[in-house]
Amino acid sequence: YCHMEKLANLDKLPATGFEICCFPFKIKRASAGFVRAVAIFED
């Protein structure tokens, strides 16, 4: 189970036509961290 919170600018995305990819940062000895969330649009 994973979840993301406090994502910004979601209102700027269209209702459909994109995928979200998340790239986590590794942090030693941490039980949580942060991700770089990226929207990939269809051509």
CSV table of C-alpha atoms in Angstrom, one decimal:
chain,number,residue,atom,x,y,z
A,1,TYR,CA,0.0,0.0,0.0
A,2,CYS,CA,1.2,3.5,-0.9
A,3,HIS,CA,-0.4,6.9,-1.0
A,4,MET,CA,0.7,10.4,-1.9
A,5,GLU,CA,-0.5,13.6,-0.3
A,6,LYS,CA,0.1,17.3,-0.7
A,7,LEU,CA,0.3,17.2,-4.5
A,8,ALA,CA,0.2,20.7,-6.1
A,9,ASN,CA,-1.3,22.0,-9.4
A,10,LEU,CA,-3.6,19.0,-9.9
A,11,ASP,CA,-6.3,21.6,-11.0
A,12,LYS,CA,-4.1,22.3,-14.1
A,13,LEU,CA,-4.4,18.7,-15.4
A,14,PRO,CA,-7.2,17.7,-17.8
A,15,ALA,CA,-9.8,15.2,-16.7
A,16,THR,CA,-8.4,12.5,-18.9
A,17,GLY,CA,-5.5,11.8,-21.4
A,18,PHE,CA,-2.6,11.5,-19.1
A,19,GLU,CA,-0.8,9.1,-16.8
A,20,ILE,CA,1.0,9.8,-13.5
A,21,CYS,CA,4.4,8.4,-12.8
A,22,CYS,CA,6.1,8.8,-9.4
A,23,PHE,CA,9.8,8.7,-8.8
A,24,PRO,CA,10.7,8.1,-5.2
A,25,PHE,CA,13.8,9.5,-3.5
A,26,LYS,CA,15.8,7.0,-1.4
A,27,ILE,CA,16.4,8.1,2.1
A,28,LYS,CA,18.6,5.9,4.4
A,29,ARG,CA,16.9,4.5,7.5
A,30,ALA,CA,13.6,6.3,6.7
A,31,SER,CA,10.1,4.7,6.8
A,32,ALA,CA,8.7,7.4,4.5
A,33,GLY,CA,10.0,9.8,1.9
A,34,PHE,CA,8.9,12.0,-1.0
A,35,VAL,CA,8.4,11.5,-4.7
A,36,ARG,CA,8.7,13.5,-7.8
A,37,ALA,CA,5.3,13.1,-9.4
A,38,VAL,CA,5.2,13.6,-13.2
A,39,ALA,CA,2.2,13.8,-15.5
A,40,ILE,CA,2.8,12.2,-18.9
A,41,PHE,CA,0.4,13.3,-21.6
A,42,GLU,CA,-0.8,11.2,-24.6
A,43,ASP,CA,0.0,12.5,-28.1
